[in-house]
Amino acid sequence: MADPAPLWPVFVLPPLLVGAALVAAGLDAVLHASAARGRTASPRQLLGRAMAPPREALRLLVRQPRRTAAADTALTRVGVVLVPVAAMMAAVVLPLGFTSVSDLGVGVVWFNAMEALAWAAVWLTGWGPNSVLSLVGGYRFLAQGLAYELPHMLAITTAALGAESLRVGEVVDAQRGLWFAVWMPVAFVVYLASALAMSFWGPFDQPAGRDLAGGAAAELSGVDRLVLLGGRWVLLVVTAAFSVPLFLGGGHGPLLPGWLWTLVKTAAVLGLLVVGRRSLPSLRMDRYLEAAWLVLVPAVLLQALVVAVVVLRQGA
């Protein structure tokens, strides 16, 4: 079980997540620039490419906001702010090593509930501007959410089933000898795919796709745009980090302290997701919905059945 949390994680967690989001965005900017303009061996050019996200953030901070006709500004602002808020609230059950802000008895359920809050956030953001393109983007996210949420929920439930607990700390403790990713590979892969879908990023970026001029974010500018897109990066970091206690043993590992193992594993998963964005093509919504219901759900159900049989045999 995770140690009782002192007060310091409450203050450390938000800047840590924002810092990780900036690093991930910097890596993505480097990969994007390298693909567009070729690789470079100059450290100065590499640093310049990595600093593109902070420069864009500063530009958005001073940019004048714009409004569409008959926009519901309050509704839009609520949706925009809810994206990073949902990510931060989901992160309270993330253990750094073996210490989390709150090791809730239903931590796995709490994490999933905060993900559902992100649904409402993106939909409100798309609805509020009173614009066709943003509204279509919001509804795309709802459709995408209905497709990814069930396999995602089954994947994290499979990990909880293997630990026989919904407490994240006990899921970590159950992996002292063997990581769940080793004997639950289907659930692990499905979780990573749904992590991309939840943050509407990479091959699942249709809610904010170019064909909709930015989709749910099409009418956002200035600080509003910065908060939404920054919140999306934080959401990606949080979902990547949650795979560590669920499937990669949390802070367990040789030689290094637990908190450092957590950071190393999170960085590895986050790097994999960022690189995967460049390797995987964007999926049409209809094809993704078909694959989710006909492939991912049966596959993760079979994985859960295998885990249930193993757990029952161990308890017999």
CSV table of C-alpha atoms in Angstrom, one decimal:
chain,number,residue,atom,x,y,z
A,1,MET,CA,0.0,0.0,0.0
A,2,ALA,CA,1.3,3.5,-0.8
A,3,ASP,CA,2.6,5.5,2.1
A,4,PRO,CA,0.4,8.2,3.7
A,5,ALA,CA,1.0,11.4,1.6
A,6,PRO,CA,2.7,14.4,3.2
A,7,LEU,CA,1.7,17.9,2.1
A,8,TRP,CA,4.5,18.5,-0.4
A,9,PRO,CA,3.1,16.4,-3.3
A,10,VAL,CA,0.2,18.8,-3.5
A,11,PHE,CA,2.6,21.6,-4.4
A,12,VAL,CA,5.0,19.5,-6.5
A,13,LEU,CA,2.5,17.7,-8.7
A,14,PRO,CA,1.1,20.7,-10.8
A,15,PRO,CA,4.5,22.2,-11.8
A,16,LEU,CA,5.9,18.6,-12.4
A,17,LEU,CA,3.0,17.8,-14.8
A,18,VAL,CA,3.3,21.2,-16.6
A,19,GLY,CA,7.1,20.7,-16.9
A,20,ALA,CA,6.6,17.2,-18.3
A,21,ALA,CA,4.0,18.5,-20.8
A,22,LEU,CA,6.5,21.2,-22.0
A,23,VAL,CA,9.3,18.6,-22.4
A,24,ALA,CA,6.9,16.3,-24.3
A,25,ALA,CA,5.7,19.2,-26.5
A,26,GLY,CA,9.4,20.2,-27.1
A,27,LEU,CA,10.2,16.6,-28.2
A,28,ASP,CA,7.2,16.7,-30.6
A,29,ALA,CA,8.3,20.0,-32.0
A,30,VAL,CA,11.8,18.7,-32.7
A,31,LEU,CA,10.4,15.6,-34.4
A,32,HIS,CA,8.0,17.8,-36.4
A,33,ALA,CA,10.7,20.2,-37.5
A,34,SER,CA,13.1,17.3,-38.4
A,35,ALA,CA,10.4,15.7,-40.6
A,36,ALA,CA,9.7,19.0,-42.3
A,37,ARG,CA,13.2,20.5,-42.7
A,38,GLY,CA,15.5,17.5,-42.2
A,39,ARG,CA,17.6,16.5,-39.3
A,40,THR,CA,20.2,18.7,-37.7
A,41,ALA,CA,23.3,18.0,-35.7
A,42,SER,CA,23.6,21.5,-34.3
A,43,PRO,CA,22.7,21.7,-30.6
A,44,ARG,CA,21.7,25.3,-31.1
A,45,GLN,CA,19.2,24.5,-33.8
A,46,LEU,CA,17.9,21.5,-31.8
A,47,LEU,CA,17.3,23.8,-28.8
A,48,GLY,CA,15.6,26.4,-31.0
A,49,ARG,CA,13.2,23.7,-32.2
A,50,ALA,CA,12.5,22.4,-28.7
A,51,MET,CA,11.7,25.9,-27.5
A,52,ALA,CA,9.0,26.4,-30.1
A,53,PRO,CA,6.1,25.4,-27.7
A,54,PRO,CA,7.2,27.9,-24.9
A,55,ARG,CA,7.4,30.6,-27.6
A,56,GLU,CA,4.0,29.8,-28.9
A,57,ALA,CA,2.6,29.9,-25.4
A,58,LEU,CA,4.0,33.4,-24.8
A,59,ARG,CA,2.6,34.5,-28.2
A,60,LEU,CA,-0.9,33.2,-27.2
A,61,LEU,CA,-0.7,35.0,-23.8
A,62,VAL,CA,-0.5,38.4,-25.4
A,63,ARG,CA,-2.8,37.7,-28.3
A,64,GLN,CA,-6.2,39.4,-28.4
A,65,PRO,CA,-9.1,37.1,-28.0
A,66,ARG,CA,-11.8,36.8,-30.7
A,67,ARG,CA,-15.4,35.9,-30.4
A,68,THR,CA,-17.9,34.5,-32.8
A,69,ALA,CA,-21.4,35.9,-33.1
A,70,ALA,CA,-23.8,34.8,-30.3
A,71,ALA,CA,-21.0,32.9,-28.6
A,72,ASP,CA,-21.7,31.6,-25.1
A,73,THR,CA,-18.5,32.8,-23.6
A,74,ALA,CA,-19.1,31.5,-20.1
A,75,LEU,CA,-19.8,28.0,-21.4
A,76,THR,CA,-16.7,28.0,-23.6
A,77,ARG,CA,-14.5,29.2,-20.7
A,78,VAL,CA,-15.9,26.4,-18.4
A,79,GLY,CA,-15.1,23.8,-21.0
A,80,VAL,CA,-11.6,25.2,-21.7
A,81,VAL,CA,-10.7,25.3,-18.0
A,82,LEU,CA,-12.2,21.8,-17.3
A,83,VAL,CA,-9.6,20.1,-19.5
A,84,PRO,CA,-6.5,20.9,-17.4
A,85,VAL,CA,-8.6,20.6,-14.2
A,86,ALA,CA,-9.8,17.1,-15.1
A,87,ALA,CA,-6.1,16.2,-15.8
A,88,MET,CA,-4.9,17.5,-12.5
A,89,MET,CA,-7.7,15.9,-10.5
A,90,ALA,CA,-7.0,12.6,-12.2
A,91,ALA,CA,-3.4,12.9,-11.2
A,92,VAL,CA,-4.1,13.0,-7.4
A,93,VAL,CA,-4.0,9.2,-7.3
A,94,LEU,CA,-0.7,9.0,-9.2
A,95,PRO,CA,2.0,7.7,-7.0
A,96,LEU,CA,5.5,9.3,-7.3
A,97,GLY,CA,7.5,6.3,-6.2
A,98,PHE,CA,5.2,5.0,-3.4
A,99,THR,CA,3.7,8.4,-2.3
A,100,SER,CA,0.6,10.0,-3.9
A,101,VAL,CA,-1.5,13.0,-3.1
A,102,SER,CA,-4.4,10.7,-2.2
A,103,ASP,CA,-4.3,6.9,-2.3
A,104,LEU,CA,-8.1,6.5,-2.5
A,105,GLY,CA,-9.7,3.2,-1.9
A,106,VAL,CA,-11.3,3.5,-5.3
A,107,GLY,CA,-8.4,5.2,-7.0
A,108,VAL,CA,-8.8,3.4,-10.3
A,109,VAL,CA,-12.5,4.4,-10.5
A,110,TRP,CA,-11.6,8.0,-9.6
A,111,PHE,CA,-9.1,8.2,-12.5
A,112,ASN,CA,-11.6,6.9,-14.9
A,113,ALA,CA,-14.3,9.3,-13.6
A,114,MET,CA,-12.0,12.3,-14.2
A,115,GLU,CA,-11.4,11.1,-17.7
A,116,ALA,CA,-15.2,11.2,-18.2
A,117,LEU,CA,-15.1,14.8,-17.0
A,118,ALA,CA,-12.8,15.5,-20.0
A,119,TRP,CA,-15.6,14.4,-22.3
A,120,ALA,CA,-17.9,17.2,-21.0
A,121,ALA,CA,-15.0,19.7,-21.1
A,122,VAL,CA,-14.2,19.2,-24.8
A,123,TRP,CA,-17.9,19.0,-25.8
A,124,LEU,CA,-18.7,22.3,-23.9
A,125,THR,CA,-15.6,23.9,-25.6
A,126,GLY,CA,-17.0,22.9,-29.0
A,127,TRP,CA,-20.6,23.9,-28.2
A,128,GLY,CA,-19.9,27.3,-26.7
A,129,PRO,CA,-18.5,29.3,-29.6
A,130,ASN,CA,-21.7,28.8,-31.7
A,131,SER,CA,-19.7,27.6,-34.6
A,132,VAL,CA,-20.3,24.7,-36.9
A,133,LEU,CA,-16.7,23.5,-37.1
A,134,SER,CA,-16.1,23.6,-33.3
A,135,LEU,CA,-19.4,21.9,-32.6
A,136,VAL,CA,-18.6,19.1,-35.0
A,137,GLY,CA,-15.2,18.7,-33.2
A,138,GLY,CA,-17.0,18.5,-29.9
A,139,TYR,CA,-19.4,15.8,-31.1
A,140,ARG,CA,-16.5,13.9,-32.7
A,141,PHE,CA,-14.9,13.7,-29.3
A,142,LEU,CA,-18.1,12.3,-27.8
A,143,ALA,CA,-18.3,9.6,-30.6
A,144,GLN,CA,-14.6,8.9,-30.1
A,145,GLY,CA,-15.1,8.7,-26.3
A,146,LEU,CA,-17.9,6.2,-26.7
A,147,ALA,CA,-15.6,4.0,-28.7
A,148,TYR,CA,-12.4,4.2,-26.6
A,149,GLU,CA,-14.0,4.4,-23.1
A,150,LEU,CA,-15.2,0.8,-22.9
A,151,PRO,CA,-12.0,-0.9,-23.9
A,152,HIS,CA,-10.1,1.6,-21.8
A,153,MET,CA,-12.3,0.9,-18.8
A,154,LEU,CA,-11.9,-2.8,-19.3
A,155,ALA,CA,-8.1,-2.4,-19.6
A,156,ILE,CA,-7.7,-0.6,-16.3
A,157,THR,CA,-10.2,-2.9,-14.6
A,158,THR,CA,-8.1,-5.9,-15.7
A,159,ALA,CA,-5.1,-4.4,-13.9
A,160,ALA,CA,-7.3,-3.9,-10.8
A,161,LEU,CA,-8.5,-7.4,-11.1
A,162,GLY,CA,-5.0,-8.7,-11.2
A,163,ALA,CA,-4.3,-6.9,-7.9
A,164,GLU,CA,-7.7,-7.7,-6.5
A,165,SER,CA,-8.0,-4.0,-5.5
A,166,LEU,CA,-9.1,-0.6,-6.8
A,167,ARG,CA,-6.5,1.1,-4.7
A,168,VAL,CA,-3.6,2.3,-6.9
A,169,GLY,CA,-1.0,1.6,-4.2
A,170,GLU,CA,-2.1,-2.0,-3.9
A,171,VAL,CA,-2.0,-2.4,-7.7
A,172,VAL,CA,1.7,-1.3,-7.5
A,173,ASP,CA,2.4,-3.6,-4.6
A,174,ALA,CA,1.0,-6.6,-6.6
A,175,GLN,CA,3.7,-6.1,-9.2
A,176,ARG,CA,6.7,-6.6,-6.9
A,177,GLY,CA,7.7,-9.8,-8.7
A,178,LEU,CA,6.3,-9.3,-12.2
A,179,TRP,CA,4.9,-6.3,-14.0
A,180,PHE,CA,1.3,-6.6,-15.2
A,181,ALA,CA,2.4,-5.5,-18.7
A,182,VAL,CA,4.3,-8.9,-19.0
A,183,TRP,CA,1.2,-11.0,-18.5
A,184,MET,CA,-1.5,-8.5,-19.5
A,185,PRO,CA,0.0,-7.3,-22.8
A,186,VAL,CA,-3.3,-6.8,-24.5
A,187,ALA,CA,-4.7,-4.6,-21.7
A,188,PHE,CA,-1.5,-2.6,-21.7
A,189,VAL,CA,-1.5,-2.0,-25.5
A,190,VAL,CA,-5.3,-1.1,-25.4
A,191,TYR,CA,-4.6,1.3,-22.5
A,192,LEU,CA,-1.9,3.1,-24.4
A,193,ALA,CA,-4.1,3.4,-27.5
A,194,SER,CA,-7.0,4.8,-25.4
A,195,ALA,CA,-4.6,7.2,-23.7
A,196,LEU,CA,-3.9,8.8,-27.1
A,197,ALA,CA,-7.7,8.8,-27.8
A,198,MET,CA,-8.5,10.4,-24.5
A,199,SER,CA,-6.2,13.3,-25.2
A,200,PHE,CA,-7.5,13.5,-28.8
A,201,TRP,CA,-3.9,13.4,-30.0
A,202,GLY,CA,-1.9,11.5,-32.6
A,203,PRO,CA,-3.9,9.2,-34.8
A,204,PHE,CA,-7.0,10.1,-32.8
A,205,ASP,CA,-6.8,13.8,-33.3
A,206,GLN,CA,-10.1,14.0,-35.3
A,207,PRO,CA,-11.9,16.2,-32.7
A,208,ALA,CA,-9.2,18.9,-33.3
A,209,GLY,CA,-8.4,17.8,-36.9
A,210,ARG,CA,-7.1,20.0,-39.7
A,211,ASP,CA,-10.2,19.1,-41.8
A,212,LEU,CA,-12.2,21.2,-39.3
A,213,ALA,CA,-9.7,24.0,-39.0
A,214,GLY,CA,-8.9,22.9,-35.5
A,215,GLY,CA,-12.3,21.4,-34.6
A,216,ALA,CA,-13.2,22.0,-31.0
A,217,ALA,CA,-10.4,24.5,-30.8
A,218,ALA,CA,-11.2,26.2,-34.1
A,219,GLU,CA,-12.6,29.4,-32.6
A,220,LEU,CA,-10.3,29.7,-29.6
A,221,SER,CA,-7.5,32.3,-29.4
A,222,GLY,CA,-5.3,33.8,-26.9
A,223,VAL,CA,-5.3,32.5,-23.4
A,224,ASP,CA,-8.4,30.2,-24.1
A,225,ARG,CA,-6.5,28.4,-26.8
A,226,LEU,CA,-3.4,28.1,-24.6
A,227,VAL,CA,-5.3,26.6,-21.7
A,228,LEU,CA,-7.1,24.0,-23.9
A,229,LEU,CA,-4.1,22.9,-25.9
A,230,GLY,CA,-1.9,23.0,-22.8
A,231,GLY,CA,-4.5,21.0,-20.9
A,232,ARG,CA,-4.5,18.4,-23.7
A,233,TRP,CA,-0.7,17.9,-23.2
A,234,VAL,CA,-1.1,17.6,-19.5
A,235,LEU,CA,-3.9,15.1,-20.1
A,236,LEU,CA,-1.5,13.1,-22.3
A,237,VAL,CA,1.2,13.2,-19.6
A,238,VAL,CA,-1.2,12.1,-16.9
A,239,THR,CA,-2.5,9.1,-18.9
A,240,ALA,CA,1.0,8.1,-19.8
A,241,ALA,CA,2.0,8.4,-16.1
A,242,PHE,CA,-0.9,6.3,-15.0
A,243,SER,CA,0.3,3.3,-17.1
A,244,VAL,CA,3.3,3.1,-14.8
A,245,PRO,CA,1.5,2.1,-11.5
A,246,LEU,CA,-1.1,0.1,-13.5
A,247,PHE,CA,1.2,-2.0,-15.7
A,248,LEU,CA,4.9,-1.2,-15.2
A,249,GLY,CA,5.4,-1.8,-11.5
A,250,GLY,CA,5.2,1.8,-10.3
A,251,GLY,CA,8.3,2.6,-8.3
A,252,HIS,CA,9.6,-0.9,-8.1
A,253,GLY,CA,13.0,-1.5,-9.7
A,254,PRO,CA,16.7,-2.2,-8.7
A,255,LEU,CA,19.3,0.4,-7.5
A,256,LEU,CA,17.3,3.6,-8.2
A,257,PRO,CA,14.9,5.1,-5.6
A,258,GLY,CA,11.2,4.6,-6.3
A,259,TRP,CA,10.4,8.2,-7.3
A,260,LEU,CA,13.2,8.1,-9.9
A,261,TRP,CA,11.9,4.8,-11.3
A,262,THR,CA,8.5,6.3,-11.7
A,263,LEU,CA,9.9,9.3,-13.6
A,264,VAL,CA,12.1,7.1,-15.9
A,265,LYS,CA,9.2,4.8,-16.7
A,266,THR,CA,6.8,7.7,-17.3
A,267,ALA,CA,9.3,9.4,-19.6
A,268,ALA,CA,9.7,6.1,-21.6
A,269,VAL,CA,6.0,5.7,-22.1
A,270,LEU,CA,5.5,9.4,-22.9
A,271,GLY,CA,8.4,9.3,-25.4
A,272,LEU,CA,6.8,6.2,-27.0
A,273,LEU,CA,3.4,8.0,-27.4
A,274,VAL,CA,5.1,11.1,-28.8
A,275,VAL,CA,7.1,9.1,-31.3
A,276,GLY,CA,4.1,7.0,-32.1
A,277,ARG,CA,2.2,10.1,-33.3
A,278,ARG,CA,4.7,10.4,-36.1
A,279,SER,CA,4.6,6.7,-37.0
A,280,LEU,CA,0.8,6.1,-37.0
A,281,PRO,CA,-1.6,7.6,-39.5
A,282,SER,CA,-4.7,9.4,-38.5
A,283,LEU,CA,-7.7,7.1,-38.3
A,284,ARG,CA,-11.1,7.9,-39.9
A,285,MET,CA,-13.8,8.0,-37.2
A,286,ASP,CA,-15.9,5.3,-38.7
A,287,ARG,CA,-12.9,2.9,-39.0
A,288,TYR,CA,-11.8,3.6,-35.4
A,289,LEU,CA,-15.3,3.0,-34.1
A,290,GLU,CA,-15.5,-0.3,-36.0
A,291,ALA,CA,-12.1,-1.4,-34.7
A,292,ALA,CA,-12.9,-0.4,-31.2
A,293,TRP,CA,-16.1,-2.4,-31.0
A,294,LEU,CA,-15.2,-5.4,-33.1
A,295,VAL,CA,-11.5,-5.9,-32.2
A,296,LEU,CA,-10.4,-4.0,-29.0
A,297,VAL,CA,-13.4,-4.9,-26.8
A,298,PRO,CA,-13.3,-8.6,-27.5
A,299,ALA,CA,-9.6,-8.7,-27.2
A,300,VAL,CA,-9.5,-6.9,-23.8
A,301,LEU,CA,-12.4,-9.0,-22.6
A,302,LEU,CA,-10.5,-12.2,-23.4
A,303,GLN,CA,-7.5,-10.7,-21.5
A,304,ALA,CA,-9.7,-10.0,-18.5
A,305,LEU,CA,-11.0,-13.6,-18.6
A,306,VAL,CA,-7.4,-14.9,-18.6
A,307,VAL,CA,-6.5,-12.7,-15.6
A,308,ALA,CA,-9.6,-13.7,-13.7
A,309,VAL,CA,-8.8,-17.4,-14.2
A,310,VAL,CA,-5.2,-16.9,-13.0
A,311,VAL,CA,-6.4,-14.9,-9.9
A,312,LEU,CA,-8.9,-17.6,-9.0
A,313,ARG,CA,-6.4,-20.4,-9.3
A,314,GLN,CA,-3.9,-18.5,-7.1
A,315,GLY,CA,-6.6,-18.0,-4.5
A,316,ALA,CA,-7.8,-21.6,-4.6
